[in-house]
Short mmCIF file of C-alpha atoms and ligand atoms in Angstrom, two decimals:
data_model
loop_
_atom_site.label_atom_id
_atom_site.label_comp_id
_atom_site.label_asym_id
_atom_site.label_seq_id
_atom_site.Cartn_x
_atom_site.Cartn_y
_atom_site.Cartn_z
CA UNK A 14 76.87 124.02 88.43
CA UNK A 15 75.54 121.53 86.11
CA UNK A 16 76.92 119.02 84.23
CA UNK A 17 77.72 121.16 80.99
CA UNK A 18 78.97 124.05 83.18
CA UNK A 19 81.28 121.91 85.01
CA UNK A 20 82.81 120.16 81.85
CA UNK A 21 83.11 123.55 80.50
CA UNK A 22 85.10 125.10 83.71
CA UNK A 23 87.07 121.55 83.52
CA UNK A 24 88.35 123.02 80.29
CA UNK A 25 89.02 126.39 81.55
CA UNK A 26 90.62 125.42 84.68
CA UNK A 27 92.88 121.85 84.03
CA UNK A 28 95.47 121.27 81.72
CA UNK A 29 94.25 119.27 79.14
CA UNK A 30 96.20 115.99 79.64
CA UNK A 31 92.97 113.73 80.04
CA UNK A 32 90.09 112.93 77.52
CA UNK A 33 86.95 112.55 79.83
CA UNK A 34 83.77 110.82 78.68
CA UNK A 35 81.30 113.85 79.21
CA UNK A 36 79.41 112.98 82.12
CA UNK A 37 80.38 113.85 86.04
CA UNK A 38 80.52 111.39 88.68
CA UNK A 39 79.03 111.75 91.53
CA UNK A 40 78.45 109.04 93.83
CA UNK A 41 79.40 105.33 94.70
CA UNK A 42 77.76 102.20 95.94
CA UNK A 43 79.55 98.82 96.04
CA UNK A 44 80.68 98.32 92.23
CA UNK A 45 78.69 100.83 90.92
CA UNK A 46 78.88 104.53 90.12
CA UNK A 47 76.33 107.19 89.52
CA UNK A 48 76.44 109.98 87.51
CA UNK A 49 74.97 113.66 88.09
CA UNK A 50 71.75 113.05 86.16
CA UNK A 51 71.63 110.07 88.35
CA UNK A 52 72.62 106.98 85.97
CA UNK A 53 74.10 103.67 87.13
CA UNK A 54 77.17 102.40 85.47
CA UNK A 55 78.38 99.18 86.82
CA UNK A 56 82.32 99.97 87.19
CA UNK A 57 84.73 97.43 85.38
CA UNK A 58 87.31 99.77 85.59
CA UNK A 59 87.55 100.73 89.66
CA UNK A 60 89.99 103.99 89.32
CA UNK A 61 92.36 101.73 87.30
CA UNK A 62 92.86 98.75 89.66
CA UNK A 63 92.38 100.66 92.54
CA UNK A 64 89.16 100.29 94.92
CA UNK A 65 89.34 96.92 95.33
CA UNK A 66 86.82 96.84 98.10
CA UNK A 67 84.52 99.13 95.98
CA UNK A 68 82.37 102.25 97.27
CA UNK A 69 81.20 103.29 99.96
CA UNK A 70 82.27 100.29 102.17
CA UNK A 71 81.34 100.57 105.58
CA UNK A 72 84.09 99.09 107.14
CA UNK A 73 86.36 101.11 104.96
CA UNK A 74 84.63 104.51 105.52
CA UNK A 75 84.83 103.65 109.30
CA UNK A 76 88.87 103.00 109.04
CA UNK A 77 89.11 106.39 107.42
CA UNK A 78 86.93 108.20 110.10
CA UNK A 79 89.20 106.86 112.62
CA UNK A 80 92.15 107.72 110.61
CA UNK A 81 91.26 111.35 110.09
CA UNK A 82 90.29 111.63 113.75
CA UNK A 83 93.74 110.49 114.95
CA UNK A 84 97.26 111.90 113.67
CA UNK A 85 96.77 113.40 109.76
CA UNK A 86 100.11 114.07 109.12
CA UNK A 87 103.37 114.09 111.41
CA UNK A 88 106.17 113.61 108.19
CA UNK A 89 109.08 110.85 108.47
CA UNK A 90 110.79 113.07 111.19
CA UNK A 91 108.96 111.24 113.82
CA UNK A 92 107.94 107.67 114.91
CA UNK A 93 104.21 106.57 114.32
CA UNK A 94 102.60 103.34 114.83
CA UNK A 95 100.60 102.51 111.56
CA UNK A 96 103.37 102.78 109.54
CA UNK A 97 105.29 99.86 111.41
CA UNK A 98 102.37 97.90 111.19
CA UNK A 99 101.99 98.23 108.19
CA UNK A 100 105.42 97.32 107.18
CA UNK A 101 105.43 94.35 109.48
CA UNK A 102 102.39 93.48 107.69
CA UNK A 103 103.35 93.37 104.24
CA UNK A 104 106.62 92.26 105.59
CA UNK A 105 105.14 88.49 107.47
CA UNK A 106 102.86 88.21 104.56
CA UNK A 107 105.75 88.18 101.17
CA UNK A 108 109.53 87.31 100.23
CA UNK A 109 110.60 90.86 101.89
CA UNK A 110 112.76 91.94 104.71
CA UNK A 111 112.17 95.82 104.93
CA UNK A 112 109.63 98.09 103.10
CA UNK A 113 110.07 102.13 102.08
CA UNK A 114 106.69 103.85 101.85
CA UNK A 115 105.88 106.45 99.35
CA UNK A 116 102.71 107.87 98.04
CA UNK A 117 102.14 106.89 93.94
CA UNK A 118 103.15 103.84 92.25
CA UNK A 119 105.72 106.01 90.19
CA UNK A 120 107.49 106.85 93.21
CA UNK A 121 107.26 103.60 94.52
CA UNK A 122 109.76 102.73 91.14
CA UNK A 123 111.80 105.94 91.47
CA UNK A 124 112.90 104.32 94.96
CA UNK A 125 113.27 100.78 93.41
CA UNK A 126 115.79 102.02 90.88
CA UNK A 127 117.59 104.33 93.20
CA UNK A 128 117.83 101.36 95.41
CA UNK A 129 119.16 99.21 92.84
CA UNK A 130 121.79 101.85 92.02
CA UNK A 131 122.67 102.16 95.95
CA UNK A 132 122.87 98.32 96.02
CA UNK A 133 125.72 98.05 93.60
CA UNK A 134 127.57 101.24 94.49
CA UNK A 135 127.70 100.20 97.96
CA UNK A 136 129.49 96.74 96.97
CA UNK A 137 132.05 99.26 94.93
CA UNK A 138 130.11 98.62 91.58
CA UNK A 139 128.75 102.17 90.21
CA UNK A 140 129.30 101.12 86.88
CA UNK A 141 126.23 99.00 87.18
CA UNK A 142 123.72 101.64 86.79
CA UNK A 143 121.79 100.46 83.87
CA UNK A 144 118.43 98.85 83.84
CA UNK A 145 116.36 96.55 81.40
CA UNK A 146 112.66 97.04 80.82
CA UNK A 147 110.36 94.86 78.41
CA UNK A 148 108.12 95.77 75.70
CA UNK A 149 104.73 96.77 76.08
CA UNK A 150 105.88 97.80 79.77
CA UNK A 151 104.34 100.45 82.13
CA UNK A 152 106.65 101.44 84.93
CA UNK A 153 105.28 105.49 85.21
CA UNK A 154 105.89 108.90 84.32
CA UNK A 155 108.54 110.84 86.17
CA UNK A 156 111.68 110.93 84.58
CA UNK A 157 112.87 107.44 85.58
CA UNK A 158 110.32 105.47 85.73
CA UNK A 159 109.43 107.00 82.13
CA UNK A 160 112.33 105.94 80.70
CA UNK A 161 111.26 102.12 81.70
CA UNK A 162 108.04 102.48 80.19
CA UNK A 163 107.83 101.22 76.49
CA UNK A 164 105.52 103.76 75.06
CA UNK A 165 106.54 106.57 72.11
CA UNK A 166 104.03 108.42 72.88
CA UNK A 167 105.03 108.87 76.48
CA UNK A 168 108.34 109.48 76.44
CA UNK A 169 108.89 111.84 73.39
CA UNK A 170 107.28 114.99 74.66
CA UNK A 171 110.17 114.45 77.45
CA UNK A 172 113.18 113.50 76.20
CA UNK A 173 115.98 113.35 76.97
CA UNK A 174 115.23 110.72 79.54
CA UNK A 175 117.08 108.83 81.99
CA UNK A 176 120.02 106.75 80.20
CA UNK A 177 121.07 103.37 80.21
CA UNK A 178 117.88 101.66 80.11
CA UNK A 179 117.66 98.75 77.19
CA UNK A 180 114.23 97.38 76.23
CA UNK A 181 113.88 93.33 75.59
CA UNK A 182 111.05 91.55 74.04
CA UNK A 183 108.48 90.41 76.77
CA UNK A 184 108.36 86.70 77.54
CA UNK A 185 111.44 86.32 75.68
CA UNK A 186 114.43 85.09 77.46
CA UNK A 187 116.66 84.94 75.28
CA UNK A 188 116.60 88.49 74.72
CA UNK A 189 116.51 89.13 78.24
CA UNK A 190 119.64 87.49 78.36
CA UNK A 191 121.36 88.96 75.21
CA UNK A 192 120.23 92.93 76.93
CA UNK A 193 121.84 92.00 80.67
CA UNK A 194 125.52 93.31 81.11
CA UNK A 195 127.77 93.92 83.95
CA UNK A 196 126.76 97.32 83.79
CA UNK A 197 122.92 96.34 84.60
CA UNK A 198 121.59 97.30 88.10
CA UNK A 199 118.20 95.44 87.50
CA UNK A 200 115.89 93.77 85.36
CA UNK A 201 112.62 95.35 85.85
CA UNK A 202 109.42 93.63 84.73
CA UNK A 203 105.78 93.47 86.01
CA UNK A 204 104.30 89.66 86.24
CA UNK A 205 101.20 90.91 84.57
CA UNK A 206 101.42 93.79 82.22
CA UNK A 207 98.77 95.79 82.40
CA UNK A 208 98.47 98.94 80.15
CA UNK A 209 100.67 97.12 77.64
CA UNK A 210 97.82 95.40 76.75
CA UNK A 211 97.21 92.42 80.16
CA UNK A 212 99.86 90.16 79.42
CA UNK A 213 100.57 87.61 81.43
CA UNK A 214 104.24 86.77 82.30
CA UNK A 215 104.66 83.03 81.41
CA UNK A 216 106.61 81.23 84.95
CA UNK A 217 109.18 79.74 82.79
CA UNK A 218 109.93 83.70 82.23
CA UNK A 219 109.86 84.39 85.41
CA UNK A 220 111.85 81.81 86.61
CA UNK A 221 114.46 82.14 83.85
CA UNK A 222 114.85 86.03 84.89
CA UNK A 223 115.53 84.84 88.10
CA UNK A 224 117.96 82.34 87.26
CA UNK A 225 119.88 84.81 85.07
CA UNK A 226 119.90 87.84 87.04
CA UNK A 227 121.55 85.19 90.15
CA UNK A 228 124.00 84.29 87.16
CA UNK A 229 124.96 87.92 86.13
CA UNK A 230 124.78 89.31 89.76
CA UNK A 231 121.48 92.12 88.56
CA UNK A 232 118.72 92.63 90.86
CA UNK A 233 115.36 91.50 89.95
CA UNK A 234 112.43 94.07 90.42
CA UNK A 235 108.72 93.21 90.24
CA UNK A 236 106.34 96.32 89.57
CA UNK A 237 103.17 94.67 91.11
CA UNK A 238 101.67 98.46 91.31
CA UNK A 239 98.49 96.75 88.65
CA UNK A 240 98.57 92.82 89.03
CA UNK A 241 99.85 92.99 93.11
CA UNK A 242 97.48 92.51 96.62
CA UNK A 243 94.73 89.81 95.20
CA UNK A 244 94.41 90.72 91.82
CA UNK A 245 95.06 87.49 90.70
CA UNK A 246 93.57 85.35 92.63
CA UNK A 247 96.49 85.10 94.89
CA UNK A 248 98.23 87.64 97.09
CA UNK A 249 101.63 88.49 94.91
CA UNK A 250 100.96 88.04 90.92
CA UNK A 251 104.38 86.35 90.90
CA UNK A 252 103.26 83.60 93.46
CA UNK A 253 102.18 81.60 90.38
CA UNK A 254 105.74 81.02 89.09
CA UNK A 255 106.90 80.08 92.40
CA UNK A 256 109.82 82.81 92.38
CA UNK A 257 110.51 85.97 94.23
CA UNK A 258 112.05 89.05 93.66
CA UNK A 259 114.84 91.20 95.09
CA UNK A 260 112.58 94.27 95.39
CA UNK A 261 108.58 95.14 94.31
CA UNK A 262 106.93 97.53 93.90
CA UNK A 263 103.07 98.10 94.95
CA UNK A 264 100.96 100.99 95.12
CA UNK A 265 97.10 101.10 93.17
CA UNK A 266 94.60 99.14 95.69
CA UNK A 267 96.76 99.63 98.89
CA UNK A 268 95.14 101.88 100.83
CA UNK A 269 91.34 101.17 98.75
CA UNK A 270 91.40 104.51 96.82
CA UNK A 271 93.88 106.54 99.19
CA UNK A 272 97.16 107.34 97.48
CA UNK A 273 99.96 105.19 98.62
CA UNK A 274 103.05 103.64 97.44
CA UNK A 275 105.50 100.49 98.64
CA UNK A 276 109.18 99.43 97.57
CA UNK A 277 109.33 95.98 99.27
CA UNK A 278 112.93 94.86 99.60
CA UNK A 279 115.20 92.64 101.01
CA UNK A 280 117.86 92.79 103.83
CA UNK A 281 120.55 93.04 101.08
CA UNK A 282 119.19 95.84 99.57
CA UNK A 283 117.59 97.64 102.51
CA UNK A 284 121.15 97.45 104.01
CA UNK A 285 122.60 99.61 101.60
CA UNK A 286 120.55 102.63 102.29
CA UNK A 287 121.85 104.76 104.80
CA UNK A 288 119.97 107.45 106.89
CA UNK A 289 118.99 110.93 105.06
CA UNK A 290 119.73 109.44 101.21
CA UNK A 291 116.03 108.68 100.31
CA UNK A 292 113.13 110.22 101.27
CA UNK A 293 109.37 111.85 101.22
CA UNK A 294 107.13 114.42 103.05
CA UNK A 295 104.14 112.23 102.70
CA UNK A 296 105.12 108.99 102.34
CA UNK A 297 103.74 106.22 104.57
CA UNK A 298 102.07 108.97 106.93
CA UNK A 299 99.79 107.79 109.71
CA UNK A 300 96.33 108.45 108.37
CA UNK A 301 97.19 106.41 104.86
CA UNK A 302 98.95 103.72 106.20
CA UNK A 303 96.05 102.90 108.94
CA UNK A 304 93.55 102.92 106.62
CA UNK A 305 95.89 100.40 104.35
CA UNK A 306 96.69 98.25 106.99
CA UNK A 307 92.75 97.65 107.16
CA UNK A 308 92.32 96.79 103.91
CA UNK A 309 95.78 94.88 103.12
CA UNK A 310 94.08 92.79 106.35
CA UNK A 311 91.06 92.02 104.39
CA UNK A 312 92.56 91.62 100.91
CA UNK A 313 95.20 88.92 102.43
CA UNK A 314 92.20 86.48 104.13
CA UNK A 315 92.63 83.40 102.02
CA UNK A 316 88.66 83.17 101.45
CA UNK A 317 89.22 86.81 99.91
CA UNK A 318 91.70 85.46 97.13
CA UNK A 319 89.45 82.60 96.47
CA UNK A 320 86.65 85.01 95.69
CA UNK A 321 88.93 87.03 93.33
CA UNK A 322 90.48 83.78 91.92
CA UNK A 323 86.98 81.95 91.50
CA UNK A 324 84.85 85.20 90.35
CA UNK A 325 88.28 85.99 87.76
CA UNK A 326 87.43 82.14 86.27
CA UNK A 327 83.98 82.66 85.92
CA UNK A 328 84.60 86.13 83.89
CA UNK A 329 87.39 84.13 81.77
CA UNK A 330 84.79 81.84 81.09
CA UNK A 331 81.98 84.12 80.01
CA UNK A 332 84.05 86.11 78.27
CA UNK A 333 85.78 83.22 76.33
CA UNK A 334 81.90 82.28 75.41
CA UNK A 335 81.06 85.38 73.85
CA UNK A 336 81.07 84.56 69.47
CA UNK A 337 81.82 87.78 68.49
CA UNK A 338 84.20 88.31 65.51
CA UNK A 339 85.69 91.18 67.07
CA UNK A 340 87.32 88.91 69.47
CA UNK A 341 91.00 88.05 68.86
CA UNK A 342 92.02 86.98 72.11
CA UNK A 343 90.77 86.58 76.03
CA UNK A 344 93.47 86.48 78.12
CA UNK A 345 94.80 87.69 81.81
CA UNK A 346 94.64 85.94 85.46
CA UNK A 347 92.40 86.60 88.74
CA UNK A 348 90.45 89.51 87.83
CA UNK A 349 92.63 91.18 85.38
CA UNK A 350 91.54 90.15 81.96
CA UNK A 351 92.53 92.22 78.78
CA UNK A 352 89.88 91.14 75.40
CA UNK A 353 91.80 92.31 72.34
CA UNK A 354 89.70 93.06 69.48
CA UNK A 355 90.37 93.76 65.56
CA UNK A 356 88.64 97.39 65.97
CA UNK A 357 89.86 100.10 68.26
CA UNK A 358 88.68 99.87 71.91
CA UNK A 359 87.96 103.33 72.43
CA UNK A 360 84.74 102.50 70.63
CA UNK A 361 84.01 100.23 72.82
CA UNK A 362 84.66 102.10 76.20
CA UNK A 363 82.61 104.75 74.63
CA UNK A 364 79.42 102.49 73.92
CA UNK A 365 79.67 101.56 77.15
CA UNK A 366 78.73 104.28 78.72
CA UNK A 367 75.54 104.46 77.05
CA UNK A 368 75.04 101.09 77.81
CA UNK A 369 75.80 102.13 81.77
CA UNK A 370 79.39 100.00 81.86
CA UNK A 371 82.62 101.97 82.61
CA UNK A 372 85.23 100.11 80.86
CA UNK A 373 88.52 100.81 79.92
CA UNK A 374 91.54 100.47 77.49
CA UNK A 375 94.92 98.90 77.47
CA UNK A 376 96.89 100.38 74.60
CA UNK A 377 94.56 100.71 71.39
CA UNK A 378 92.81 97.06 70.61
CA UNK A 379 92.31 95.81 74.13
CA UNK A 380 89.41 95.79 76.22
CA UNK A 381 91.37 95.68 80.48
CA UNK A 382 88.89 94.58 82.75
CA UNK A 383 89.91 95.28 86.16
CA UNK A 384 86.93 95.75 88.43
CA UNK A 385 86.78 95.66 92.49
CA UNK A 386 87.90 92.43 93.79
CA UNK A 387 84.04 92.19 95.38
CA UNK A 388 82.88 91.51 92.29
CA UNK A 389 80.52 88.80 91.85
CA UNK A 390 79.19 86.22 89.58
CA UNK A 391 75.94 88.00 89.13
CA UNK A 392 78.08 91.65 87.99
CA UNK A 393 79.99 89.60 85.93
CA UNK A 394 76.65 88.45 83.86
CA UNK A 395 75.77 91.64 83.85
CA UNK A 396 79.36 92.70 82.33
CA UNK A 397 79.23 90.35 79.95
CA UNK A 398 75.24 90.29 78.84
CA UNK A 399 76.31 94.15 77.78
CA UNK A 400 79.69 93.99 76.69
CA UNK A 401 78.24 91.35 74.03
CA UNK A 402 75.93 93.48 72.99
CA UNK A 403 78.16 96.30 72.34
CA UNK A 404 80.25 93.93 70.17
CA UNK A 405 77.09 92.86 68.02
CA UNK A 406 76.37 96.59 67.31
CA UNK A 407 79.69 97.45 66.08
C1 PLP B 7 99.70 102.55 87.50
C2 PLP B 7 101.03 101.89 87.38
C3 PLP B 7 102.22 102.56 87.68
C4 PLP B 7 102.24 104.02 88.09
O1 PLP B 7 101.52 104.26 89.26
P1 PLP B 7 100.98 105.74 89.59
O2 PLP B 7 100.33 105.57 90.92
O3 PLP B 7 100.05 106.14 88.50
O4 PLP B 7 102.15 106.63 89.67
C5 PLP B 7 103.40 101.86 87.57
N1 PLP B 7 103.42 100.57 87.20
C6 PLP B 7 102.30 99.89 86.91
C7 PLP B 7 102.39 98.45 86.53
C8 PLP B 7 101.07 100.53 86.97
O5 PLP B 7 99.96 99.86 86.64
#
């Protein structure tokens, strides 16, 4: 099949929930991709703040072979080793006592806000089932988690969603505190939102959620699924404001392109869970975990955050540089840097490819950089030598 043939077919065959750029991927190497007709892109986008480690990494392809020649699959009726490792892992390494695997970032919040729920019914509180969310949030798109999500466009096809969750204005704690009642489980919020447009949470916000939700007896969630495991430079996005959560959620660059999700919690939460009221087929199996436990080693190493945090300044930098009247803003943390522009950024993203750079969107003016945390100085020049370019033409 060619290229043509297999866009066609695509048509044919998929519901039509994705606009593709029309080319077909074919291969990886490091941060770059390569198309069927054999053209480099360099990839600023990694699968959406996924393969941190980028392609074809030999040490990751070697954890995988392993993986696939032990246990595949045995389901959560039966004990396996990289699971607990794993857990004990993530476990030694953040604020969290216990950790329930799952296998997409949207489950990974299902379980948060079921867990929340549990939490307060289990103290003889049911009434506190509610939840508040922040504009410009993305939480995901089952039926819970899409009712946390701030997007029209998302939710309306669906409705009606999920009730009692109240939306407050992002980095706004006053109303944050004007939305929490006694009838709210948690406050929900991700320390850098990402397809709202990269926005970072300031720490006094942080810090005054955490003050008020101790206040007003809610649980505090962190969805760390985008800005979690070394994006920012350090290891949890909210180790900048200095305070930690009740429960988090993590999922994207976990296992390095596998799917996986995580619902980190603590002692009082995990606690209220009893055996047989949660649970997944998939979730946490052997082969996934292993191969996560690899990379969650590698992605923790203190002279791996220093690369992300140091090669995330230098792109700040550049990109701050770049005179383009396009530019509104440059703004993010680590590597995950939105530009937002005064012209729609699909353009952008779509020059891009012929300029061989896979970029992508966050909401409709802003450029989200998010490439593999091996980036280095040298594919940021690159990055930016073209992205200014594209800017000039347009
Ligand atoms: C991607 C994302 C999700 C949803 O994860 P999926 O794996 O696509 O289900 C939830 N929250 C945030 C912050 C995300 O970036």
């Amino acid at each position: 099949m060619n290229s043509q043939q297999l866009i066609d077919a695509e048509k044919k065959y998929l519901v039509q929930t994705y606009a593709r750029p029309p080319f077909v991927l074919t291969r990886g190497e490091g941060v770059y991709v390569f198309d069927a007709d054999g053209k480099k892109y360099l990839d600023c986008a990694a699968g959406i703040a996924v393969n941190a480690l980028g392609y074809s990494d030999p040490e990751l392809v070697a954890a995988i072979q392993d993986a696939a020649s032990n246990l595949l699959h045995t389901s959560n009726l039966f004990y396996t080793e990289p699971q607990v490792a794993l857990a004990q892992a993530l476990v030694e390494k953040s604020f969290a006592n216990k950790v329930f695997f799952a296998n997409t970032g949207t489950e990974a919040m299902e379980a948060a806000l079921k867990f929340a729920r549990k939490y307060h019914r289990k103290r003889g509180d049911a009434n506190r089932a509610g939840f508040i969310a922040f504009r410009g949030s993305f939480h995901g798109r089952t039926m819970g988690s899409l009712a946390l999500t701030d997007s029209e466009k998302y939710q309306a096809p669906f409705r009606p969603l999920m009730p009692g969750v109240t939306f407050a204005d992002f980095n706004d704690l006053d109303s944050a505190r004007a939305a929490i009642t006694n009838e709210t489980a948690a406050v929900v919020v991700e320390p850098v939102q990402g397809e709202g447009g990269v926005n970072p949470a300031a720490d006094e916000f942080l810090r005054g959620l955490r003050a008020l939700c101790n206040e007003r007896g809610a649980l505090l969630v962190f969805d760390e699924i985008q800005c979690g495991l070394g994006r920012t430079g350090k290891l949890w996005g909210h180790e900048w404001s200095g305070v930690t959560p009740d429960l988090m959620t993590l999922a994207k660059p976990l296992a390095g392109g596998l799917p996986i999700g995580a619902t980190l919690v603590t002692d009082a939460v995990a606690s209220s869970l009893h055996v047989g009221e949660h649970g997944t087929t998939f979730g946490g199996g052997p082969f996934v975990t292993s191969v996560a436990l690899q990379v969650f080693n590698r992605i923790r190493e203190p002279k791996f955050l220093a690369h992300v945090a140091e090669t995330g300044n230098y792109l700040m930098e550049r990109l701050s540089e770049i005179n383009s009247p396009h530019v509104k803003e440059v703004r993010g943390r680590g590597l995950m840097i939105g530009v937002e522009l005064d012209i729609d950024a699909g353009k952008v993203t779509e020059a891009g490819y012929a300029h061989g750079l896979l970029l992508i969107k966050a909401r409709e003016k802003v450029v989200r950089f998010v490439p593999q945390l091996v980036f280095q100085k040298q594919h940021v020049d690159e990055l930016v030598d073209k992205f200014g370019k594209i800017l000039t033409e347009l």
